[in-house]
Amino acid sequence: LKDLRSLDGWRWKFRHLDHLVLTGNPIEAEILTEKDEILKWYPTLRILNGIQVRADEDITAASKGKLPIPILAASFRDEASIGENFIKQFFPTFDTDRITLANGYYDAQSTFSLSVNTSAPRASEQPVGHEKMKPLAWDAYIKKSRNLIKVTHLPSRMSRAYVGTEAIRDLWTSLPSTRHPDLLGEPQKWLIECHSLPGLPDPTRQSPGGVGGLIVMVHGEFYEIDQATGQPIMERSFDRTFVLGPGGGVGGIRVISDILTLRAWGGSAAWVPESVEGNAAPTSSSTQHPQMVDGLGISGPSKSEEQIQKEAMVLELSKGTGMTVEYSTMCLEQSGWSLEGAAKAFELAK
């Protein structure tokens, strides 16, 4: 090995490397100058050429994947249980009756797109039973994928954006059968967030400023099912983002936009909340908005765009600090409506 570049091909091969010996290679003369770069490449490296170069506690933190910003529990800020009821009904019905699901929630203006991410990392440890399943393949999805990094031809991009109930229904029925985990029985396999989203198109055209809705982001996994045997044949992870608004669908709502991303199975460890300074990881209830005021942050006929933006800032500050809406408003006013300035003022005042 002449220099550090000679190791490029091995940079990502040993993510839990503990001991590296380069004795007898020309690169040995560069150890002192390249040590920091080698440590970046191998986050768990402890001994380099017989010398300890990283403390044991640093190894422990690296092996746990500790991040500069702690992983917090999901933020699910629903309104009138609309998002909750939608999610509870959507995925079981997607597995069993996609035609009824499309007819119930999607209309002529609804959009759906599918994106295959073949570059996403896989989980380092595969669950028991994966070795009996088929090798991961994307044949059933790749020709329908609208991954904008891979699909650069404009006509192809346009043809893979499905608009309207019929187009969405036809695409769904062409996809493999699925089985998602039970939301209540296996909640650890799901990460679901929900936030209000103002300014959505009004299907009745009565509100020029738009109407309020929800954006629901779902991360999880599912099995593909062999229709002949009913047995799982492979497992995938997915990310799915819905934009919900008022309409003529089930429960008076409609799906405005539905974006599905598929990737190799990656497990659910990435969203397990971390402990912060020795305290227990926050639960989902601790991330709920401390005081939800009806209509706050949602567009209305008498609201200006500036007012809607300010209300959204109030909600964000209140959620992040636990202050009431009134105190959050006062704090933002005193900081000149700077969200960063208000957060700093709160930290100084604690």
mmCIF file of C-alpha atoms in Angstrom:
data_model
loop_
_atom_site.group_PDB
_atom_site.id
_atom_site.type_symbol
_atom_site.label_atom_id
_atom_site.label_comp_id
_atom_site.label_asym_id
_atom_site.label_seq_id
_atom_site.Cartn_x
_atom_site.Cartn_y
_atom_site.Cartn_z
ATOM 1 C CA LEU A 1 0.000 0.000 0.000
ATOM 2 C CA LYS A 2 1.705 3.157 -1.208
ATOM 3 C CA ASP A 3 -0.577 5.795 0.322
ATOM 4 C CA LEU A 4 -3.974 6.357 1.956
ATOM 5 C CA ARG A 5 -5.712 6.385 -1.411
ATOM 6 C CA SER A 6 -4.762 2.719 -1.747
ATOM 7 C CA LEU A 7 -7.265 2.014 1.045
ATOM 8 C CA ASP A 8 -10.177 3.711 -0.691
ATOM 9 C CA GLY A 9 -11.658 0.390 -1.758
ATOM 10 C CA TRP A 10 -11.764 -0.754 1.874
ATOM 11 C CA ARG A 11 -13.105 2.442 3.369
ATOM 12 C CA TRP A 12 -16.677 1.171 3.779
ATOM 13 C CA LYS A 13 -15.922 -2.513 4.184
ATOM 14 C CA PHE A 14 -15.169 -2.754 7.908
ATOM 15 C CA ARG A 15 -17.560 -0.522 9.853
ATOM 16 C CA HIS A 16 -16.645 -2.202 13.182
ATOM 17 C CA LEU A 17 -12.869 -2.415 12.663
ATOM 18 C CA ASP A 18 -11.019 -2.488 16.005
ATOM 19 C CA HIS A 19 -7.345 -3.072 15.115
ATOM 20 C CA LEU A 20 -5.481 -2.008 11.955
ATOM 21 C CA VAL A 21 -1.889 -3.011 11.217
ATOM 22 C CA LEU A 22 -0.059 -1.273 8.361
ATOM 23 C CA THR A 23 3.478 -2.281 9.381
ATOM 24 C CA GLY A 24 5.753 -3.051 6.451
ATOM 25 C CA ASN A 25 3.786 -0.953 3.941
ATOM 26 C CA PRO A 26 5.088 2.287 2.396
ATOM 27 C CA ILE A 27 2.009 3.969 3.870
ATOM 28 C CA GLU A 28 3.527 3.411 7.336
ATOM 29 C CA ALA A 29 5.560 6.586 6.903
ATOM 30 C CA GLU A 30 2.325 8.591 6.586
ATOM 31 C CA ILE A 31 0.655 7.238 9.722
ATOM 32 C CA LEU A 32 1.316 10.338 11.818
ATOM 33 C CA THR A 33 -0.045 12.748 9.216
ATOM 34 C CA GLU A 34 -2.968 10.564 8.090
ATOM 35 C CA LYS A 35 -4.068 9.241 11.496
ATOM 36 C CA ASP A 36 -7.011 11.656 11.829
ATOM 37 C CA GLU A 37 -8.299 10.734 8.380
ATOM 38 C CA ILE A 38 -8.034 7.021 9.146
ATOM 39 C CA LEU A 39 -10.016 7.554 12.363
ATOM 40 C CA LYS A 40 -12.762 9.252 10.360
ATOM 41 C CA TRP A 41 -12.927 6.284 8.019
ATOM 42 C CA TYR A 42 -13.202 3.716 10.808
ATOM 43 C CA PRO A 43 -15.344 5.078 13.669
ATOM 44 C CA THR A 44 -14.656 2.114 15.992
ATOM 45 C CA LEU A 45 -10.903 1.802 15.343
ATOM 46 C CA ARG A 46 -9.099 1.507 18.697
ATOM 47 C CA ILE A 47 -5.566 0.370 17.884
ATOM 48 C CA LEU A 48 -3.439 1.515 14.926
ATOM 49 C CA ASN A 49 -0.089 -0.240 14.430
ATOM 50 C CA GLY A 50 -0.090 -1.411 18.045
ATOM 51 C CA ILE A 51 -0.869 2.017 19.527
ATOM 52 C CA GLN A 52 -4.219 2.887 21.115
ATOM 53 C CA VAL A 53 -5.588 5.869 19.206
ATOM 54 C CA ARG A 54 -9.124 6.090 20.596
ATOM 55 C CA ALA A 55 -10.530 5.833 24.127
ATOM 56 C CA ASP A 56 -12.827 2.937 25.001
ATOM 57 C CA GLU A 57 -15.724 5.279 25.847
ATOM 58 C CA ASP A 58 -15.455 6.847 22.383
ATOM 59 C CA ILE A 59 -15.649 3.371 20.854
ATOM 60 C CA THR A 60 -18.793 2.631 22.854
ATOM 61 C CA ALA A 61 -20.451 5.869 21.714
ATOM 62 C CA ALA A 62 -19.515 5.228 18.089
ATOM 63 C CA SER A 63 -20.784 1.643 18.159
ATOM 64 C CA LYS A 64 -24.158 2.919 19.371
ATOM 65 C CA GLY A 65 -24.266 5.413 16.532
ATOM 66 C CA LYS A 66 -24.502 8.425 18.850
ATOM 67 C CA LEU A 67 -25.419 11.571 16.936
ATOM 68 C CA PRO A 68 -24.757 15.245 17.781
ATOM 69 C CA ILE A 69 -28.523 15.832 17.942
ATOM 70 C CA PRO A 70 -30.433 13.252 20.007
ATOM 71 C CA ILE A 71 -33.131 11.190 18.328
ATOM 72 C CA LEU A 72 -36.476 12.211 19.798
ATOM 73 C CA ALA A 73 -39.826 10.493 19.799
ATOM 74 C CA ALA A 74 -42.226 11.146 16.931
ATOM 75 C CA SER A 75 -44.221 14.375 16.870
ATOM 76 C CA PHE A 76 -47.853 13.570 16.111
ATOM 77 C CA ARG A 77 -49.905 16.784 16.189
ATOM 78 C CA ASP A 78 -53.263 15.599 14.967
ATOM 79 C CA GLU A 79 -56.557 17.481 14.717
ATOM 80 C CA ALA A 80 -59.828 15.819 15.743
ATOM 81 C CA SER A 81 -58.116 12.396 15.326
ATOM 82 C CA ILE A 82 -58.271 12.782 11.541
ATOM 83 C CA GLY A 83 -54.714 11.625 10.929
ATOM 84 C CA GLU A 84 -54.953 8.794 13.452
ATOM 85 C CA ASN A 85 -58.161 7.385 12.005
ATOM 86 C CA PHE A 86 -56.809 7.647 8.468
ATOM 87 C CA ILE A 87 -53.613 5.719 9.259
ATOM 88 C CA LYS A 88 -55.462 3.035 11.221
ATOM 89 C CA GLN A 89 -57.703 2.368 8.243
ATOM 90 C CA PHE A 90 -55.320 2.970 5.345
ATOM 91 C CA PHE A 91 -52.635 0.303 5.731
ATOM 92 C CA PRO A 92 -54.841 -2.692 6.646
ATOM 93 C CA THR A 93 -57.075 -1.825 3.677
ATOM 94 C CA PHE A 94 -54.078 -1.345 1.372
ATOM 95 C CA ASP A 95 -53.118 -4.932 2.190
ATOM 96 C CA THR A 96 -56.593 -6.372 1.612
ATOM 97 C CA ASP A 97 -58.691 -4.160 -0.703
ATOM 98 C CA ARG A 98 -56.803 -1.497 -2.651
ATOM 99 C CA ILE A 99 -59.691 -0.810 -5.034
ATOM 100 C CA THR A 100 -62.045 0.172 -2.206
ATOM 101 C CA LEU A 101 -59.275 2.233 -0.612
ATOM 102 C CA ALA A 102 -58.587 4.200 -3.794
ATOM 103 C CA ASN A 103 -62.294 4.818 -4.399
ATOM 104 C CA GLY A 104 -62.805 5.946 -0.799
ATOM 105 C CA TYR A 105 -60.013 8.479 -0.347
ATOM 106 C CA TYR A 106 -58.755 9.558 -3.793
ATOM 107 C CA ASP A 107 -60.490 11.771 -6.349
ATOM 108 C CA ALA A 108 -59.846 13.113 -9.851
ATOM 109 C CA GLN A 109 -57.185 15.565 -8.598
ATOM 110 C CA SER A 110 -55.344 13.186 -6.244
ATOM 111 C CA THR A 111 -51.736 12.369 -7.159
ATOM 112 C CA PHE A 112 -49.577 9.330 -6.410
ATOM 113 C CA SER A 113 -45.972 8.524 -7.215
ATOM 114 C CA LEU A 114 -43.645 5.655 -6.409
ATOM 115 C CA SER A 115 -39.882 5.935 -6.023
ATOM 116 C CA VAL A 116 -37.403 3.061 -5.654
ATOM 117 C CA ASN A 117 -34.246 3.896 -3.720
ATOM 118 C CA THR A 118 -31.770 1.116 -4.446
ATOM 119 C CA SER A 119 -28.924 3.057 -2.787
ATOM 120 C CA ALA A 120 -30.403 3.115 0.715
ATOM 121 C CA PRO A 121 -28.284 1.209 3.274
ATOM 122 C CA ARG A 122 -29.507 -2.125 4.544
ATOM 123 C CA ALA A 123 -29.627 -3.101 8.203
ATOM 124 C CA SER A 124 -26.354 -4.685 9.307
ATOM 125 C CA GLU A 125 -28.236 -7.452 11.119
ATOM 126 C CA GLN A 126 -31.029 -9.199 9.258
ATOM 127 C CA PRO A 127 -33.949 -10.625 11.285
ATOM 128 C CA VAL A 128 -34.505 -14.332 11.772
ATOM 129 C CA GLY A 129 -36.225 -15.823 8.731
ATOM 130 C CA HIS A 130 -34.762 -13.505 6.096
ATOM 131 C CA GLU A 131 -32.359 -16.203 4.958
ATOM 132 C CA LYS A 132 -35.362 -18.278 3.827
ATOM 133 C CA MET A 133 -36.783 -15.498 1.665
ATOM 134 C CA LYS A 134 -36.080 -14.669 -1.946
ATOM 135 C CA PRO A 135 -33.170 -12.340 -2.818
ATOM 136 C CA LEU A 136 -34.270 -8.704 -2.937
ATOM 137 C CA ALA A 137 -35.442 -7.726 -6.426
ATOM 138 C CA TRP A 138 -37.088 -4.602 -7.838
ATOM 139 C CA ASP A 139 -38.532 -5.886 -11.114
ATOM 140 C CA ALA A 140 -42.152 -5.294 -10.051
ATOM 141 C CA TYR A 141 -41.480 -1.639 -9.217
ATOM 142 C CA ILE A 142 -38.588 -0.266 -11.236
ATOM 143 C CA LYS A 143 -40.520 0.532 -14.426
ATOM 144 C CA LYS A 144 -43.047 2.499 -12.369
ATOM 145 C CA SER A 145 -40.444 4.301 -10.250
ATOM 146 C CA ARG A 146 -40.273 8.101 -10.423
ATOM 147 C CA ASN A 147 -36.907 8.463 -8.695
ATOM 148 C CA LEU A 148 -35.918 11.856 -10.098
ATOM 149 C CA ILE A 149 -32.220 11.120 -9.673
ATOM 150 C CA LYS A 150 -32.496 8.071 -11.916
ATOM 151 C CA VAL A 151 -35.330 9.197 -14.217
ATOM 152 C CA THR A 152 -34.144 12.353 -16.017
ATOM 153 C CA HIS A 153 -36.246 12.209 -19.200
ATOM 154 C CA LEU A 154 -39.186 14.626 -18.812
ATOM 155 C CA PRO A 155 -41.829 12.476 -20.589
ATOM 156 C CA SER A 156 -40.900 9.532 -18.345
ATOM 157 C CA ARG A 157 -41.182 11.693 -15.262
ATOM 158 C CA MET A 158 -44.593 12.954 -16.321
ATOM 159 C CA SER A 159 -45.938 9.506 -17.195
ATOM 160 C CA ARG A 160 -44.980 8.146 -13.778
ATOM 161 C CA ALA A 161 -46.944 10.788 -11.862
ATOM 162 C CA TYR A 162 -50.349 9.119 -11.495
ATOM 163 C CA VAL A 163 -53.327 11.480 -11.276
ATOM 164 C CA GLY A 164 -56.919 10.531 -10.503
ATOM 165 C CA THR A 165 -58.660 7.605 -8.859
ATOM 166 C CA GLU A 166 -58.597 5.309 -11.886
ATOM 167 C CA ALA A 167 -54.886 5.732 -12.658
ATOM 168 C CA ILE A 168 -53.921 5.259 -9.010
ATOM 169 C CA ARG A 169 -56.199 2.244 -8.611
ATOM 170 C CA ASP A 170 -54.816 0.565 -11.738
ATOM 171 C CA LEU A 171 -51.226 1.062 -10.587
ATOM 172 C CA TRP A 172 -51.906 -0.247 -7.089
ATOM 173 C CA THR A 173 -53.506 -3.438 -8.377
ATOM 174 C CA SER A 174 -50.411 -4.109 -10.515
ATOM 175 C CA LEU A 175 -48.087 -4.052 -7.496
ATOM 176 C CA PRO A 176 -47.231 -7.138 -5.393
ATOM 177 C CA SER A 177 -49.471 -8.074 -2.475
ATOM 178 C CA THR A 178 -48.307 -6.770 0.897
ATOM 179 C CA ARG A 179 -48.707 -7.280 4.622
ATOM 180 C CA HIS A 180 -47.834 -4.424 6.969
ATOM 181 C CA PRO A 181 -47.196 -4.968 10.707
ATOM 182 C CA ASP A 182 -50.153 -4.470 13.011
ATOM 183 C CA LEU A 183 -50.006 -0.840 14.119
ATOM 184 C CA LEU A 184 -51.214 -1.538 17.649
ATOM 185 C CA GLY A 185 -49.518 -4.908 18.090
ATOM 186 C CA GLU A 186 -46.072 -3.894 16.771
ATOM 187 C CA PRO A 187 -45.814 -0.112 17.204
ATOM 188 C CA GLN A 188 -42.000 -0.275 17.403
ATOM 189 C CA LYS A 189 -41.902 -1.029 13.675
ATOM 190 C CA TRP A 190 -43.565 2.292 12.815
ATOM 191 C CA LEU A 191 -42.611 5.946 12.958
ATOM 192 C CA ILE A 192 -45.537 8.252 12.200
ATOM 193 C CA GLU A 193 -45.578 12.046 12.377
ATOM 194 C CA CYS A 194 -48.425 14.438 11.694
ATOM 195 C CA HIS A 195 -48.571 18.236 11.394
ATOM 196 C CA SER A 196 -51.114 20.795 10.258
ATOM 197 C CA LEU A 197 -50.614 22.188 6.764
ATOM 198 C CA PRO A 198 -52.316 25.468 5.823
ATOM 199 C CA GLY A 199 -53.027 26.901 2.371
ATOM 200 C CA LEU A 200 -54.124 23.733 0.581
ATOM 201 C CA PRO A 201 -56.276 24.062 -2.558
ATOM 202 C CA ASP A 202 -59.965 24.400 -1.748
ATOM 203 C CA PRO A 203 -61.892 21.837 -3.843
ATOM 204 C CA THR A 204 -65.036 24.019 -3.574
ATOM 205 C CA ARG A 205 -63.082 27.144 -4.639
ATOM 206 C CA GLN A 206 -64.819 29.145 -1.947
ATOM 207 C CA SER A 207 -61.632 30.042 -0.049
ATOM 208 C CA PRO A 208 -59.080 31.946 -2.193
ATOM 209 C CA GLY A 209 -56.469 31.588 0.540
ATOM 210 C CA GLY A 210 -56.855 27.817 0.622
ATOM 211 C CA VAL A 211 -57.937 25.488 3.414
ATOM 212 C CA GLY A 212 -56.198 23.721 6.266
ATOM 213 C CA GLY A 213 -55.147 20.096 6.134
ATOM 214 C CA LEU A 214 -52.579 17.641 7.444
ATOM 215 C CA ILE A 215 -49.274 16.215 6.300
ATOM 216 C CA VAL A 216 -48.720 12.677 7.590
ATOM 217 C CA MET A 217 -45.287 11.046 7.267
ATOM 218 C CA VAL A 218 -45.022 7.290 7.785
ATOM 219 C CA HIS A 219 -41.874 5.151 7.986
ATOM 220 C CA GLY A 220 -42.093 1.413 8.354
ATOM 221 C CA GLU A 221 -41.763 -1.979 6.718
ATOM 222 C CA PHE A 222 -43.860 -4.646 5.033
ATOM 223 C CA TYR A 223 -43.714 -8.163 3.657
ATOM 224 C CA GLU A 224 -44.407 -8.994 0.060
ATOM 225 C CA ILE A 225 -46.797 -11.928 -0.022
ATOM 226 C CA ASP A 226 -46.977 -14.872 -2.399
ATOM 227 C CA GLN A 227 -50.600 -14.834 -3.556
ATOM 228 C CA ALA A 228 -50.653 -18.598 -4.102
ATOM 229 C CA THR A 229 -49.419 -19.566 -0.631
ATOM 230 C CA GLY A 230 -50.112 -16.443 1.434
ATOM 231 C CA GLN A 231 -46.549 -16.646 2.786
ATOM 232 C CA PRO A 232 -44.042 -13.761 2.921
ATOM 233 C CA ILE A 233 -41.353 -13.911 0.250
ATOM 234 C CA MET A 234 -39.317 -10.771 1.000
ATOM 235 C CA GLU A 235 -39.328 -7.753 3.309
ATOM 236 C CA ARG A 236 -38.853 -4.082 2.437
ATOM 237 C CA SER A 237 -38.762 -0.753 4.230
ATOM 238 C CA PHE A 238 -40.784 2.220 3.057
ATOM 239 C CA ASP A 239 -41.401 5.920 3.592
ATOM 240 C CA ARG A 240 -44.794 7.353 2.692
ATOM 241 C CA THR A 241 -45.995 10.951 2.828
ATOM 242 C CA PHE A 242 -49.674 11.896 2.622
ATOM 243 C CA VAL A 243 -51.194 15.335 2.284
ATOM 244 C CA LEU A 244 -54.794 15.233 3.513
ATOM 245 C CA GLY A 245 -57.438 17.867 2.956
ATOM 246 C CA PRO A 246 -61.219 18.263 3.192
ATOM 247 C CA GLY A 247 -63.185 16.502 0.484
ATOM 248 C CA GLY A 248 -65.861 14.025 -0.376
ATOM 249 C CA GLY A 249 -64.026 10.887 0.702
ATOM 250 C CA VAL A 250 -64.357 8.676 3.756
ATOM 251 C CA GLY A 251 -64.748 10.833 6.874
ATOM 252 C CA GLY A 252 -65.006 13.988 4.775
ATOM 253 C CA ILE A 253 -61.331 13.959 3.729
ATOM 254 C CA ARG A 254 -59.406 13.273 0.560
ATOM 255 C CA VAL A 255 -55.803 12.400 -0.233
ATOM 256 C CA ILE A 256 -54.346 15.310 -2.161
ATOM 257 C CA SER A 257 -50.890 13.805 -2.550
ATOM 258 C CA ASP A 258 -49.393 10.388 -1.799
ATOM 259 C CA ILE A 259 -45.650 9.759 -2.269
ATOM 260 C CA LEU A 260 -44.270 6.268 -1.607
ATOM 261 C CA THR A 261 -40.540 5.486 -1.421
ATOM 262 C CA LEU A 262 -39.340 1.877 -1.281
ATOM 263 C CA ARG A 263 -35.926 0.689 -0.094
ATOM 264 C CA ALA A 264 -34.153 -2.384 1.202
ATOM 265 C CA TRP A 265 -35.129 -3.472 4.697
ATOM 266 C CA GLY A 266 -33.368 -1.223 7.181
ATOM 267 C CA GLY A 267 -35.074 -2.084 10.438
ATOM 268 C CA SER A 268 -36.427 0.425 12.952
ATOM 269 C CA ALA A 269 -33.399 1.109 15.176
ATOM 270 C CA ALA A 270 -32.808 4.479 13.484
ATOM 271 C CA TRP A 271 -35.843 6.055 15.136
ATOM 272 C CA VAL A 272 -35.537 4.618 18.643
ATOM 273 C CA PRO A 273 -35.415 7.709 20.923
ATOM 274 C CA GLU A 274 -32.162 8.279 22.777
ATOM 275 C CA SER A 275 -31.765 9.172 26.436
ATOM 276 C CA VAL A 276 -30.847 12.807 26.941
ATOM 277 C CA GLU A 277 -28.350 13.602 29.749
ATOM 278 C CA GLY A 278 -29.307 10.468 31.668
ATOM 279 C CA ASN A 279 -33.037 11.126 31.544
ATOM 280 C CA ALA A 280 -35.494 8.689 30.046
ATOM 281 C CA ALA A 281 -36.179 9.149 26.356
ATOM 282 C CA PRO A 282 -39.218 11.345 25.752
ATOM 283 C CA THR A 283 -42.463 9.565 25.036
ATOM 284 C CA SER A 284 -44.784 10.446 22.212
ATOM 285 C CA SER A 285 -47.030 12.344 24.600
ATOM 286 C CA SER A 286 -44.156 14.671 25.552
ATOM 287 C CA THR A 287 -43.854 15.808 21.951
ATOM 288 C CA GLN A 288 -47.495 16.684 21.662
ATOM 289 C CA HIS A 289 -48.359 20.325 21.402
ATOM 290 C CA PRO A 290 -48.884 21.686 24.931
ATOM 291 C CA GLN A 291 -51.784 23.885 23.969
ATOM 292 C CA MET A 292 -53.590 23.523 20.645
ATOM 293 C CA VAL A 293 -55.749 26.475 19.685
ATOM 294 C CA ASP A 294 -58.404 25.824 17.053
ATOM 295 C CA GLY A 295 -57.531 27.452 13.748
ATOM 296 C CA LEU A 296 -54.056 28.583 14.802
ATOM 297 C CA GLY A 297 -51.620 28.292 11.909
ATOM 298 C CA ILE A 298 -54.406 27.418 9.469
ATOM 299 C CA SER A 299 -55.442 29.758 6.676
ATOM 300 C CA GLY A 300 -58.791 31.484 6.730
ATOM 301 C CA PRO A 301 -60.655 34.172 4.758
ATOM 302 C CA SER A 302 -59.686 36.950 7.198
ATOM 303 C CA LYS A 303 -56.030 35.940 7.668
ATOM 304 C CA SER A 304 -53.087 37.391 5.796
ATOM 305 C CA GLU A 305 -50.132 35.279 4.740
ATOM 306 C CA GLU A 306 -47.981 37.084 7.311
ATOM 307 C CA GLN A 307 -50.406 36.235 10.118
ATOM 308 C CA ILE A 308 -50.455 32.559 9.137
ATOM 309 C CA GLN A 309 -46.642 32.451 9.145
ATOM 310 C CA LYS A 310 -46.492 34.091 12.581
ATOM 311 C CA GLU A 311 -49.031 31.659 13.995
ATOM 312 C CA ALA A 312 -46.996 28.749 12.625
ATOM 313 C CA MET A 313 -43.904 30.162 14.377
ATOM 314 C CA VAL A 314 -45.867 30.419 17.638
ATOM 315 C CA LEU A 315 -46.870 26.763 17.373
ATOM 316 C CA GLU A 316 -43.315 25.678 16.622
ATOM 317 C CA LEU A 317 -41.858 27.623 19.559
ATOM 318 C CA SER A 318 -44.592 26.400 21.905
ATOM 319 C CA LYS A 319 -43.961 22.786 20.861
ATOM 320 C CA GLY A 320 -40.198 23.050 21.285
ATOM 321 C CA THR A 321 -40.208 24.839 24.653
ATOM 322 C CA GLY A 322 -43.429 23.741 26.325
ATOM 323 C CA MET A 323 -44.521 27.369 26.774
ATOM 324 C CA THR A 324 -48.151 28.306 26.311
ATOM 325 C CA VAL A 325 -49.267 29.953 23.095
ATOM 326 C CA GLU A 326 -49.579 33.300 24.892
ATOM 327 C CA TYR A 327 -46.032 33.234 26.280
ATOM 328 C CA SER A 328 -44.660 31.986 22.961
ATOM 329 C CA THR A 329 -46.309 34.905 21.202
ATOM 330 C CA MET A 330 -44.848 37.388 23.695
ATOM 331 C CA CYS A 331 -41.387 35.852 23.318
ATOM 332 C CA LEU A 332 -41.516 36.084 19.523
ATOM 333 C CA GLU A 333 -42.754 39.669 19.629
ATOM 334 C CA GLN A 334 -39.872 40.650 21.894
ATOM 335 C CA SER A 335 -37.361 38.975 19.567
ATOM 336 C CA GLY A 336 -38.716 40.686 16.466
ATOM 337 C CA TRP A 337 -40.394 37.500 15.245
ATOM 338 C CA SER A 338 -37.124 35.624 15.005
ATOM 339 C CA LEU A 339 -37.699 31.978 15.886
ATOM 340 C CA GLU A 340 -33.987 31.438 16.569
ATOM 341 C CA GLY A 341 -33.817 34.578 18.724
ATOM 342 C CA ALA A 342 -36.900 33.559 20.704
ATOM 343 C CA ALA A 343 -35.462 30.086 21.361
ATOM 344 C CA LYS A 344 -32.219 31.609 22.624
ATOM 345 C CA ALA A 345 -34.134 34.008 24.866
ATOM 346 C CA PHE A 346 -36.035 31.075 26.324
ATOM 347 C CA GLU A 347 -32.824 29.184 27.078
ATOM 348 C CA LEU A 348 -31.312 32.221 28.804
ATOM 349 C CA ALA A 349 -34.417 32.757 30.891
ATOM 350 C CA LYS A 350 -34.604 29.172 32.182
#
